Amino acid sequence: MWLLVGFFDTIIKAFQYGYVILVPMILIIIFYSNKKSKIKNISNHDTSELMRLSNIVNALIIIVVLLVFTSRIWGPPLYKHIIAFSIANQESEIEEKLEKKYNRNFTFVSKDDIIMEPDSGNGVGQDINNDYSIIYRFADDDGVIAIVEYKKNSSFDHYESKRSKYEIEKSIYDYALQTGFNNEFYVFLTSPYESITYSRLDGEKSDNFILSFISEERNLDCIEFILTNQSEENKTFIKSALKSIHMHFDVYEYIVTEKEYKRAINFYESSEVKNGIERKDYDTFYFNEDEEIYSTNY
């Protein structure tokens, strides 16, 4: 049964991947077959011409059959170029969808090359268009990056997770200004599950994504406070800052050297982090033990 399903699936995929090759070849076969039939109907037909046409038709049929049953090899890389016309150069369309969905201004930043899934074409019955995507990046007026995984039939954005992290971090910096906390510090919300926190580009935005982002399902989310001086004042500020935004996190306080402090900031402010998805485009930052003075979590 599965062999039969795989057989028909291979034929279907062959024409999905290589219709630009197979359809013209089949039309040529039909053309020469009709021409051969017309010659046959002539009483004094040319045998040599009939033989030549038969050889052409037979050769083309063999080529088509070989192409069909080897389509899982040549099909995916060929379709990568074909689908480019559908998913490349869509900056304006995506920007319009983002602005409509989030009611914000967005500016195009960059895009990657077409990504083809490693196992493209292997699954039986799947839509081959889902095996190809392009990552587009847009920035809102605050510089928060909206990462869009754009596909032909379904697209997703990671903006809400990026925006929620930005707003939580900003609220802590704002609280420091309001309360007169002068100790230099850097704060970053880490979220191992961010790689799956996305929503459909054509869907609705979440009513309260920031709160739903910090949920029981994502209890590994935590805030890192990175400082260079250890004091009781730090702990008091951190706890009161979190109370001010009415959220609960695992909190990690790191006291590090000036050198390590700068290294951490350079990492978190890098384009790799700003433009990427955690645990997909970049991994968690690890402090050098020799540069770490003190650490605790609460």
PDB file of C-alpha atoms in Angstrom:
ATOM      1  CA  MET A   1       0.000   0.000   0.000  1.00  0.00           C
ATOM      2  CA  TRP A   2       2.710   2.449   1.026  1.00  0.00           C
ATOM      3  CA  LEU A   3       4.720   1.580  -2.083  1.00  0.00           C
ATOM      4  CA  LEU A   4       1.726   2.553  -4.211  1.00  0.00           C
ATOM      5  CA  VAL A   5       1.252   5.794  -2.283  1.00  0.00           C
ATOM      6  CA  GLY A   6       4.961   6.584  -2.645  1.00  0.00           C
ATOM      7  CA  PHE A   7       4.770   5.809  -6.376  1.00  0.00           C
ATOM      8  CA  PHE A   8       1.972   8.305  -7.013  1.00  0.00           C
ATOM      9  CA  ASP A   9       3.536  10.841  -4.639  1.00  0.00           C
ATOM     10  CA  THR A  10       6.775  10.681  -6.644  1.00  0.00           C
ATOM     11  CA  ILE A  11       4.895  11.342  -9.878  1.00  0.00           C
ATOM     12  CA  ILE A  12       3.034  14.295  -8.359  1.00  0.00           C
ATOM     13  CA  LYS A  13       6.210  15.781  -6.883  1.00  0.00           C
ATOM     14  CA  ALA A  14       8.036  15.348 -10.183  1.00  0.00           C
ATOM     15  CA  PHE A  15       5.553  17.655 -11.904  1.00  0.00           C
ATOM     16  CA  GLN A  16       5.508  20.060  -8.968  1.00  0.00           C
ATOM     17  CA  TYR A  17       9.283  20.368  -9.019  1.00  0.00           C
ATOM     18  CA  GLY A  18       9.959  20.154 -12.737  1.00  0.00           C
ATOM     19  CA  TYR A  19       6.864  21.272 -14.620  1.00  0.00           C
ATOM     20  CA  VAL A  20       9.022  23.769 -16.537  1.00  0.00           C
ATOM     21  CA  ILE A  21      10.900  20.791 -17.999  1.00  0.00           C
ATOM     22  CA  LEU A  22       8.364  17.959 -18.047  1.00  0.00           C
ATOM     23  CA  VAL A  23       5.364  19.806 -19.489  1.00  0.00           C
ATOM     24  CA  PRO A  24       7.238  21.054 -22.600  1.00  0.00           C
ATOM     25  CA  MET A  25       8.717  17.573 -23.115  1.00  0.00           C
ATOM     26  CA  ILE A  26       5.278  15.947 -22.951  1.00  0.00           C
ATOM     27  CA  LEU A  27       3.921  18.495 -25.431  1.00  0.00           C
ATOM     28  CA  ILE A  28       6.812  17.673 -27.767  1.00  0.00           C
ATOM     29  CA  ILE A  29       6.012  13.946 -27.408  1.00  0.00           C
ATOM     30  CA  ILE A  30       2.370  14.639 -28.292  1.00  0.00           C
ATOM     31  CA  PHE A  31       3.437  16.754 -31.269  1.00  0.00           C
ATOM     32  CA  TYR A  32       5.744  14.068 -32.720  1.00  0.00           C
ATOM     33  CA  SER A  33       3.212  11.306 -31.981  1.00  0.00           C
ATOM     34  CA  ASN A  34       0.548  13.180 -33.950  1.00  0.00           C
ATOM     35  CA  LYS A  35       2.994  13.781 -36.747  1.00  0.00           C
ATOM     36  CA  LYS A  36       3.839  10.068 -36.781  1.00  0.00           C
ATOM     37  CA  SER A  37       0.137   9.157 -36.935  1.00  0.00           C
ATOM     38  CA  LYS A  38      -0.432  11.440 -39.904  1.00  0.00           C
ATOM     39  CA  ILE A  39       2.475   9.863 -41.797  1.00  0.00           C
ATOM     40  CA  LYS A  40       1.117   6.371 -41.017  1.00  0.00           C
ATOM     41  CA  ASN A  41      -2.231   7.306 -42.576  1.00  0.00           C
ATOM     42  CA  ILE A  42      -0.554   8.125 -45.878  1.00  0.00           C
ATOM     43  CA  SER A  43      -0.604   5.035 -48.114  1.00  0.00           C
ATOM     44  CA  ASN A  44       2.909   5.589 -49.478  1.00  0.00           C
ATOM     45  CA  HIS A  45       4.360   6.878 -46.211  1.00  0.00           C
ATOM     46  CA  ASP A  46       8.064   7.480 -45.727  1.00  0.00           C
ATOM     47  CA  THR A  47       9.372   4.548 -43.633  1.00  0.00           C
ATOM     48  CA  SER A  48      12.637   6.259 -42.720  1.00  0.00           C
ATOM     49  CA  GLU A  49      10.849   9.375 -41.506  1.00  0.00           C
ATOM     50  CA  LEU A  50       8.427   7.211 -39.508  1.00  0.00           C
ATOM     51  CA  MET A  51      11.362   5.381 -37.908  1.00  0.00           C
ATOM     52  CA  ARG A  52      13.076   8.674 -37.064  1.00  0.00           C
ATOM     53  CA  LEU A  53       9.955  10.035 -35.378  1.00  0.00           C
ATOM     54  CA  SER A  54       9.467   6.784 -33.439  1.00  0.00           C
ATOM     55  CA  ASN A  55      13.030   6.983 -32.140  1.00  0.00           C
ATOM     56  CA  ILE A  56      12.505  10.583 -31.050  1.00  0.00           C
ATOM     57  CA  VAL A  57       9.234   9.771 -29.261  1.00  0.00           C
ATOM     58  CA  ASN A  58      10.692   6.675 -27.547  1.00  0.00           C
ATOM     59  CA  ALA A  59      13.795   8.591 -26.433  1.00  0.00           C
ATOM     60  CA  LEU A  60      11.694  11.426 -25.026  1.00  0.00           C
ATOM     61  CA  ILE A  61       9.416   8.980 -23.179  1.00  0.00           C
ATOM     62  CA  ILE A  62      12.441   7.268 -21.589  1.00  0.00           C
ATOM     63  CA  ILE A  63      13.866  10.651 -20.554  1.00  0.00           C
ATOM     64  CA  VAL A  64      10.536  11.737 -19.013  1.00  0.00           C
ATOM     65  CA  VAL A  65      10.208   8.467 -17.082  1.00  0.00           C
ATOM     66  CA  LEU A  66      13.766   8.765 -15.785  1.00  0.00           C
ATOM     67  CA  LEU A  67      13.192  12.382 -14.777  1.00  0.00           C
ATOM     68  CA  VAL A  68       9.971  11.477 -12.959  1.00  0.00           C
ATOM     69  CA  PHE A  69      11.472   8.668 -10.912  1.00  0.00           C
ATOM     70  CA  THR A  70      14.633  10.583 -10.052  1.00  0.00           C
ATOM     71  CA  SER A  71      12.745  13.772  -9.211  1.00  0.00           C
ATOM     72  CA  ARG A  72      13.469  13.514  -5.479  1.00  0.00           C
ATOM     73  CA  ILE A  73      17.161  13.995  -6.348  1.00  0.00           C
ATOM     74  CA  TRP A  74      17.098  16.840  -8.877  1.00  0.00           C
ATOM     75  CA  GLY A  75      13.701  18.314  -7.975  1.00  0.00           C
ATOM     76  CA  PRO A  76      14.384  20.152  -4.676  1.00  0.00           C
ATOM     77  CA  PRO A  77      17.445  22.143  -5.862  1.00  0.00           C
ATOM     78  CA  LEU A  78      15.714  23.023  -9.147  1.00  0.00           C
ATOM     79  CA  TYR A  79      12.555  24.193  -7.381  1.00  0.00           C
ATOM     80  CA  LYS A  80      14.677  26.445  -5.195  1.00  0.00           C
ATOM     81  CA  HIS A  81      15.221  28.634  -8.262  1.00  0.00           C
ATOM     82  CA  ILE A  82      11.628  28.349  -9.473  1.00  0.00           C
ATOM     83  CA  ILE A  83      10.027  29.344  -6.154  1.00  0.00           C
ATOM     84  CA  ALA A  84      12.335  32.346  -5.874  1.00  0.00           C
ATOM     85  CA  PHE A  85       9.942  34.258  -8.122  1.00  0.00           C
ATOM     86  CA  SER A  86       7.202  33.778  -5.509  1.00  0.00           C
ATOM     87  CA  ILE A  87       8.979  34.431  -2.221  1.00  0.00           C
ATOM     88  CA  ALA A  88      11.892  36.712  -3.100  1.00  0.00           C
ATOM     89  CA  ASN A  89      11.615  40.516  -3.333  1.00  0.00           C
ATOM     90  CA  GLN A  90       8.484  40.650  -1.186  1.00  0.00           C
ATOM     91  CA  GLU A  91       9.718  43.421   1.135  1.00  0.00           C
ATOM     92  CA  SER A  92       6.869  45.852   0.397  1.00  0.00           C
ATOM     93  CA  GLU A  93       4.118  43.246   0.777  1.00  0.00           C
ATOM     94  CA  ILE A  94       5.510  41.940   4.090  1.00  0.00           C
ATOM     95  CA  GLU A  95       6.072  45.439   5.454  1.00  0.00           C
ATOM     96  CA  GLU A  96       2.451  46.297   4.683  1.00  0.00           C
ATOM     97  CA  LYS A  97       1.217  43.170   6.483  1.00  0.00           C
ATOM     98  CA  LEU A  98       3.351  43.883   9.559  1.00  0.00           C
ATOM     99  CA  GLU A  99       2.134  47.474   9.786  1.00  0.00           C
ATOM    100  CA  LYS A 100      -1.483  46.395   9.427  1.00  0.00           C
ATOM    101  CA  LYS A 101      -1.128  43.621  12.027  1.00  0.00           C
ATOM    102  CA  TYR A 102       0.724  45.605  14.703  1.00  0.00           C
ATOM    103  CA  ASN A 103      -0.349  49.164  13.827  1.00  0.00           C
ATOM    104  CA  ARG A 104       3.294  50.276  13.836  1.00  0.00           C
ATOM    105  CA  ASN A 105       5.764  51.601  11.302  1.00  0.00           C
ATOM    106  CA  PHE A 106       8.347  49.138  10.005  1.00  0.00           C
ATOM    107  CA  THR A 107      11.414  49.616   7.859  1.00  0.00           C
ATOM    108  CA  PHE A 108      13.087  46.887   5.822  1.00  0.00           C
ATOM    109  CA  VAL A 109      16.495  45.907   7.212  1.00  0.00           C
ATOM    110  CA  SER A 110      17.730  42.790   5.423  1.00  0.00           C
ATOM    111  CA  LYS A 111      16.897  39.380   4.030  1.00  0.00           C
ATOM    112  CA  ASP A 112      18.718  36.069   3.728  1.00  0.00           C
ATOM    113  CA  ASP A 113      19.070  33.675   0.818  1.00  0.00           C
ATOM    114  CA  ILE A 114      16.407  31.053   0.210  1.00  0.00           C
ATOM    115  CA  ILE A 115      16.509  28.282   2.788  1.00  0.00           C
ATOM    116  CA  MET A 116      15.780  24.748   1.605  1.00  0.00           C
ATOM    117  CA  GLU A 117      14.976  22.181   4.290  1.00  0.00           C
ATOM    118  CA  PRO A 118      17.579  19.370   4.406  1.00  0.00           C
ATOM    119  CA  ASP A 119      14.906  16.661   3.982  1.00  0.00           C
ATOM    120  CA  SER A 120      13.018  18.521   1.260  1.00  0.00           C
ATOM    121  CA  GLY A 121      10.915  16.177  -0.854  1.00  0.00           C
ATOM    122  CA  ASN A 122      11.314  13.167   1.434  1.00  0.00           C
ATOM    123  CA  GLY A 123       7.914  13.341   3.089  1.00  0.00           C
ATOM    124  CA  VAL A 124       4.918  11.724   1.441  1.00  0.00           C
ATOM    125  CA  GLY A 125       2.000  14.028   0.733  1.00  0.00           C
ATOM    126  CA  GLN A 126       3.467  17.246   2.113  1.00  0.00           C
ATOM    127  CA  ASP A 127       3.275  20.606   0.372  1.00  0.00           C
ATOM    128  CA  ILE A 128       6.715  21.101  -1.152  1.00  0.00           C
ATOM    129  CA  ASN A 129       6.300  24.886  -0.838  1.00  0.00           C
ATOM    130  CA  ASN A 130       6.679  24.555   2.935  1.00  0.00           C
ATOM    131  CA  ASP A 131      10.249  23.302   2.399  1.00  0.00           C
ATOM    132  CA  TYR A 132      11.414  26.708   1.165  1.00  0.00           C
ATOM    133  CA  SER A 133      11.548  30.015   2.988  1.00  0.00           C
ATOM    134  CA  ILE A 134      13.340  33.349   3.177  1.00  0.00           C
ATOM    135  CA  ILE A 135      14.058  35.221   6.408  1.00  0.00           C
ATOM    136  CA  TYR A 136      13.171  38.921   6.161  1.00  0.00           C
ATOM    137  CA  ARG A 137      13.973  41.467   8.873  1.00  0.00           C
ATOM    138  CA  PHE A 138      12.221  44.747   9.560  1.00  0.00           C
ATOM    139  CA  ALA A 139      12.745  47.295  12.344  1.00  0.00           C
ATOM    140  CA  ASP A 140      10.048  49.270  14.128  1.00  0.00           C
ATOM    141  CA  ASP A 141      10.547  52.888  15.240  1.00  0.00           C
ATOM    142  CA  ASP A 142      12.280  51.703  18.439  1.00  0.00           C
ATOM    143  CA  GLY A 143      14.709  49.520  16.520  1.00  0.00           C
ATOM    144  CA  VAL A 144      13.047  46.260  17.563  1.00  0.00           C
ATOM    145  CA  ILE A 145      13.538  43.663  14.839  1.00  0.00           C
ATOM    146  CA  ALA A 146      10.598  41.822  13.327  1.00  0.00           C
ATOM    147  CA  ILE A 147      11.868  38.513  11.959  1.00  0.00           C
ATOM    148  CA  VAL A 148       9.600  37.088   9.270  1.00  0.00           C
ATOM    149  CA  GLU A 149       9.939  33.544   7.977  1.00  0.00           C
ATOM    150  CA  TYR A 150       8.284  33.998   4.591  1.00  0.00           C
ATOM    151  CA  LYS A 151       6.914  31.047   2.629  1.00  0.00           C
ATOM    152  CA  LYS A 152       4.719  30.781  -0.435  1.00  0.00           C
ATOM    153  CA  ASN A 153       1.561  29.636   1.346  1.00  0.00           C
ATOM    154  CA  SER A 154       2.207  30.365   5.032  1.00  0.00           C
ATOM    155  CA  SER A 155       4.436  32.894   6.776  1.00  0.00           C
ATOM    156  CA  PHE A 156       5.308  33.590  10.401  1.00  0.00           C
ATOM    157  CA  ASP A 157       6.817  36.471  12.346  1.00  0.00           C
ATOM    158  CA  HIS A 158       8.711  36.534  15.650  1.00  0.00           C
ATOM    159  CA  TYR A 159       8.033  40.197  16.374  1.00  0.00           C
ATOM    160  CA  GLU A 160       5.831  39.760  19.440  1.00  0.00           C
ATOM    161  CA  SER A 161       8.508  37.877  21.370  1.00  0.00           C
ATOM    162  CA  LYS A 162      11.147  40.423  20.386  1.00  0.00           C
ATOM    163  CA  ARG A 163       8.876  43.335  21.278  1.00  0.00           C
ATOM    164  CA  SER A 164       7.894  41.849  24.637  1.00  0.00           C
ATOM    165  CA  LYS A 165      11.539  41.402  25.596  1.00  0.00           C
ATOM    166  CA  TYR A 166      12.299  44.984  24.590  1.00  0.00           C
ATOM    167  CA  GLU A 167       9.407  46.414  26.621  1.00  0.00           C
ATOM    168  CA  ILE A 168      10.255  44.407  29.737  1.00  0.00           C
ATOM    169  CA  GLU A 169      13.926  45.383  29.584  1.00  0.00           C
ATOM    170  CA  LYS A 170      13.086  49.039  28.860  1.00  0.00           C
ATOM    171  CA  SER A 171      10.666  49.187  31.790  1.00  0.00           C
ATOM    172  CA  ILE A 172      13.507  48.150  34.126  1.00  0.00           C
ATOM    173  CA  TYR A 173      15.819  50.851  32.772  1.00  0.00           C
ATOM    174  CA  ASP A 174      13.002  53.392  33.102  1.00  0.00           C
ATOM    175  CA  TYR A 175      12.411  52.301  36.690  1.00  0.00           C
ATOM    176  CA  ALA A 176      16.111  52.818  37.445  1.00  0.00           C
ATOM    177  CA  LEU A 177      15.849  56.402  36.193  1.00  0.00           C
ATOM    178  CA  GLN A 178      12.667  57.049  38.164  1.00  0.00           C
ATOM    179  CA  THR A 179      14.123  55.734  41.416  1.00  0.00           C
ATOM    180  CA  GLY A 180      17.573  57.238  40.990  1.00  0.00           C
ATOM    181  CA  PHE A 181      19.427  53.920  40.854  1.00  0.00           C
ATOM    182  CA  ASN A 182      22.837  54.999  39.580  1.00  0.00           C
ATOM    183  CA  ASN A 183      24.795  51.740  39.585  1.00  0.00           C
ATOM    184  CA  GLU A 184      25.771  50.761  36.066  1.00  0.00           C
ATOM    185  CA  PHE A 185      23.996  47.585  34.957  1.00  0.00           C
ATOM    186  CA  TYR A 186      22.838  45.705  31.881  1.00  0.00           C
ATOM    187  CA  VAL A 187      19.663  43.633  31.747  1.00  0.00           C
ATOM    188  CA  PHE A 188      18.667  40.949  29.261  1.00  0.00           C
ATOM    189  CA  LEU A 189      15.693  38.607  29.145  1.00  0.00           C
ATOM    190  CA  THR A 190      16.737  35.133  28.048  1.00  0.00           C
ATOM    191  CA  SER A 191      14.134  32.771  26.666  1.00  0.00           C
ATOM    192  CA  PRO A 192      15.135  29.286  25.532  1.00  0.00           C
ATOM    193  CA  TYR A 193      11.710  28.791  23.987  1.00  0.00           C
ATOM    194  CA  GLU A 194      11.771  31.932  21.876  1.00  0.00           C
ATOM    195  CA  SER A 195      12.467  29.880  18.752  1.00  0.00           C
ATOM    196  CA  ILE A 196       8.875  28.605  18.859  1.00  0.00           C
ATOM    197  CA  THR A 197       7.129  31.812  19.939  1.00  0.00           C
ATOM    198  CA  TYR A 198       5.856  33.005  16.584  1.00  0.00           C
ATOM    199  CA  SER A 199       2.523  33.907  15.049  1.00  0.00           C
ATOM    200  CA  ARG A 200       1.070  33.830  11.562  1.00  0.00           C
ATOM    201  CA  LEU A 201       1.915  36.902   9.545  1.00  0.00           C
ATOM    202  CA  ASP A 202      -1.663  37.036   8.262  1.00  0.00           C
ATOM    203  CA  GLY A 203      -3.124  36.366  11.724  1.00  0.00           C
ATOM    204  CA  GLU A 204      -4.083  38.623  14.613  1.00  0.00           C
ATOM    205  CA  LYS A 205      -1.627  39.961  17.165  1.00  0.00           C
ATOM    206  CA  SER A 206      -1.936  38.797  20.775  1.00  0.00           C
ATOM    207  CA  ASP A 207      -3.985  41.053  23.078  1.00  0.00           C
ATOM    208  CA  ASN A 208      -1.511  40.668  25.931  1.00  0.00           C
ATOM    209  CA  PHE A 209       1.534  38.923  24.576  1.00  0.00           C
ATOM    210  CA  ILE A 210       3.899  40.191  27.249  1.00  0.00           C
ATOM    211  CA  LEU A 211       1.986  38.436  30.012  1.00  0.00           C
ATOM    212  CA  SER A 212       1.338  35.286  27.995  1.00  0.00           C
ATOM    213  CA  PHE A 213       5.023  35.234  27.061  1.00  0.00           C
ATOM    214  CA  ILE A 214       5.892  34.854  30.753  1.00  0.00           C
ATOM    215  CA  SER A 215       3.741  31.804  31.372  1.00  0.00           C
ATOM    216  CA  GLU A 216       4.031  28.477  33.106  1.00  0.00           C
ATOM    217  CA  GLU A 217       4.900  26.806  29.835  1.00  0.00           C
ATOM    218  CA  ARG A 218       7.940  29.061  29.573  1.00  0.00           C
ATOM    219  CA  ASN A 219       9.113  28.856  33.159  1.00  0.00           C
ATOM    220  CA  LEU A 220      12.743  28.727  31.995  1.00  0.00           C
ATOM    221  CA  ASP A 221      12.566  32.380  30.978  1.00  0.00           C
ATOM    222  CA  CYS A 222      14.795  34.483  33.163  1.00  0.00           C
ATOM    223  CA  ILE A 223      16.245  37.951  33.486  1.00  0.00           C
ATOM    224  CA  GLU A 224      19.977  38.468  33.696  1.00  0.00           C
ATOM    225  CA  PHE A 225      21.232  41.502  35.593  1.00  0.00           C
ATOM    226  CA  ILE A 226      24.901  42.096  34.799  1.00  0.00           C
ATOM    227  CA  LEU A 227      26.836  44.469  37.036  1.00  0.00           C
ATOM    228  CA  THR A 228      30.435  45.230  37.961  1.00  0.00           C
ATOM    229  CA  ASN A 229      29.977  46.078  41.663  1.00  0.00           C
ATOM    230  CA  GLN A 230      28.399  43.896  44.343  1.00  0.00           C
ATOM    231  CA  SER A 231      26.127  45.575  46.873  1.00  0.00           C
ATOM    232  CA  GLU A 232      22.910  45.059  48.826  1.00  0.00           C
ATOM    233  CA  GLU A 233      21.518  48.003  46.899  1.00  0.00           C
ATOM    234  CA  ASN A 234      21.621  45.923  43.714  1.00  0.00           C
ATOM    235  CA  LYS A 235      19.420  43.185  45.165  1.00  0.00           C
ATOM    236  CA  THR A 236      16.942  45.702  46.566  1.00  0.00           C
ATOM    237  CA  PHE A 237      16.681  47.483  43.227  1.00  0.00           C
ATOM    238  CA  ILE A 238      16.274  44.269  41.227  1.00  0.00           C
ATOM    239  CA  LYS A 239      13.435  42.984  43.419  1.00  0.00           C
ATOM    240  CA  SER A 240      11.601  46.305  43.483  1.00  0.00           C
ATOM    241  CA  ALA A 241      12.027  46.741  39.709  1.00  0.00           C
ATOM    242  CA  LEU A 242      10.421  43.357  39.066  1.00  0.00           C
ATOM    243  CA  LYS A 243       7.571  44.177  41.449  1.00  0.00           C
ATOM    244  CA  SER A 244       6.958  47.387  39.521  1.00  0.00           C
ATOM    245  CA  ILE A 245       6.219  45.472  36.325  1.00  0.00           C
ATOM    246  CA  HIS A 246       4.099  42.851  38.121  1.00  0.00           C
ATOM    247  CA  MET A 247       5.875  39.848  36.627  1.00  0.00           C
ATOM    248  CA  HIS A 248       7.669  36.841  38.007  1.00  0.00           C
ATOM    249  CA  PHE A 249      10.976  35.616  36.613  1.00  0.00           C
ATOM    250  CA  ASP A 250      13.934  33.518  37.549  1.00  0.00           C
ATOM    251  CA  VAL A 251      16.474  36.256  38.209  1.00  0.00           C
ATOM    252  CA  TYR A 252      20.215  35.887  37.829  1.00  0.00           C
ATOM    253  CA  GLU A 253      22.585  38.532  39.147  1.00  0.00           C
ATOM    254  CA  TYR A 254      26.106  38.458  37.751  1.00  0.00           C
ATOM    255  CA  ILE A 255      28.935  40.553  39.131  1.00  0.00           C
ATOM    256  CA  VAL A 256      31.767  40.489  36.605  1.00  0.00           C
ATOM    257  CA  THR A 257      34.906  42.386  35.698  1.00  0.00           C
ATOM    258  CA  GLU A 258      34.746  45.473  33.486  1.00  0.00           C
ATOM    259  CA  LYS A 259      36.242  43.417  30.671  1.00  0.00           C
ATOM    260  CA  GLU A 260      33.577  40.714  30.949  1.00  0.00           C
ATOM    261  CA  TYR A 261      30.844  43.331  31.340  1.00  0.00           C
ATOM    262  CA  LYS A 262      31.817  44.866  28.003  1.00  0.00           C
ATOM    263  CA  ARG A 263      32.071  41.436  26.375  1.00  0.00           C
ATOM    264  CA  ALA A 264      28.542  40.549  27.512  1.00  0.00           C
ATOM    265  CA  ILE A 265      27.122  43.830  26.221  1.00  0.00           C
ATOM    266  CA  ASN A 266      28.909  43.422  22.885  1.00  0.00           C
ATOM    267  CA  PHE A 267      27.316  39.987  22.550  1.00  0.00           C
ATOM    268  CA  TYR A 268      23.775  41.033  23.449  1.00  0.00           C
ATOM    269  CA  GLU A 269      23.962  44.169  21.322  1.00  0.00           C
ATOM    270  CA  SER A 270      25.425  42.330  18.326  1.00  0.00           C
ATOM    271  CA  SER A 271      23.509  41.940  15.066  1.00  0.00           C
ATOM    272  CA  GLU A 272      23.551  38.182  15.637  1.00  0.00           C
ATOM    273  CA  VAL A 273      21.367  38.591  18.732  1.00  0.00           C
ATOM    274  CA  LYS A 274      19.361  41.618  17.628  1.00  0.00           C
ATOM    275  CA  ASN A 275      18.536  40.039  14.260  1.00  0.00           C
ATOM    276  CA  GLY A 276      18.308  36.426  15.392  1.00  0.00           C
ATOM    277  CA  ILE A 277      16.132  33.947  17.253  1.00  0.00           C
ATOM    278  CA  GLU A 278      17.429  32.516  20.486  1.00  0.00           C
ATOM    279  CA  ARG A 279      18.549  28.847  20.399  1.00  0.00           C
ATOM    280  CA  LYS A 280      18.167  28.942  16.634  1.00  0.00           C
ATOM    281  CA  ASP A 281      20.440  31.708  15.360  1.00  0.00           C
ATOM    282  CA  TYR A 282      22.452  32.134  18.547  1.00  0.00           C
ATOM    283  CA  ASP A 283      23.035  30.351  21.840  1.00  0.00           C
ATOM    284  CA  THR A 284      23.025  31.606  25.407  1.00  0.00           C
ATOM    285  CA  PHE A 285      25.927  33.809  26.484  1.00  0.00           C
ATOM    286  CA  TYR A 286      28.374  32.102  28.846  1.00  0.00           C
ATOM    287  CA  PHE A 287      30.567  34.069  31.221  1.00  0.00           C
ATOM    288  CA  ASN A 288      34.257  33.289  31.589  1.00  0.00           C
ATOM    289  CA  GLU A 289      34.697  31.804  35.041  1.00  0.00           C
ATOM    290  CA  ASP A 290      37.920  33.741  35.598  1.00  0.00           C
ATOM    291  CA  GLU A 291      36.079  37.011  34.933  1.00  0.00           C
ATOM    292  CA  GLU A 292      33.059  36.234  37.106  1.00  0.00           C
ATOM    293  CA  ILE A 293      33.302  37.706  40.600  1.00  0.00           C
ATOM    294  CA  TYR A 294      29.958  36.645  42.052  1.00  0.00           C
ATOM    295  CA  SER A 295      26.632  35.235  40.876  1.00  0.00           C
ATOM    296  CA  THR A 296      23.327  34.340  42.457  1.00  0.00           C
ATOM    297  CA  ASN A 297      19.744  33.692  41.472  1.00  0.00           C
ATOM    298  CA  TYR A 298      16.517  34.457  43.286  1.00  0.00           C
TER     299      TYR A 298
END
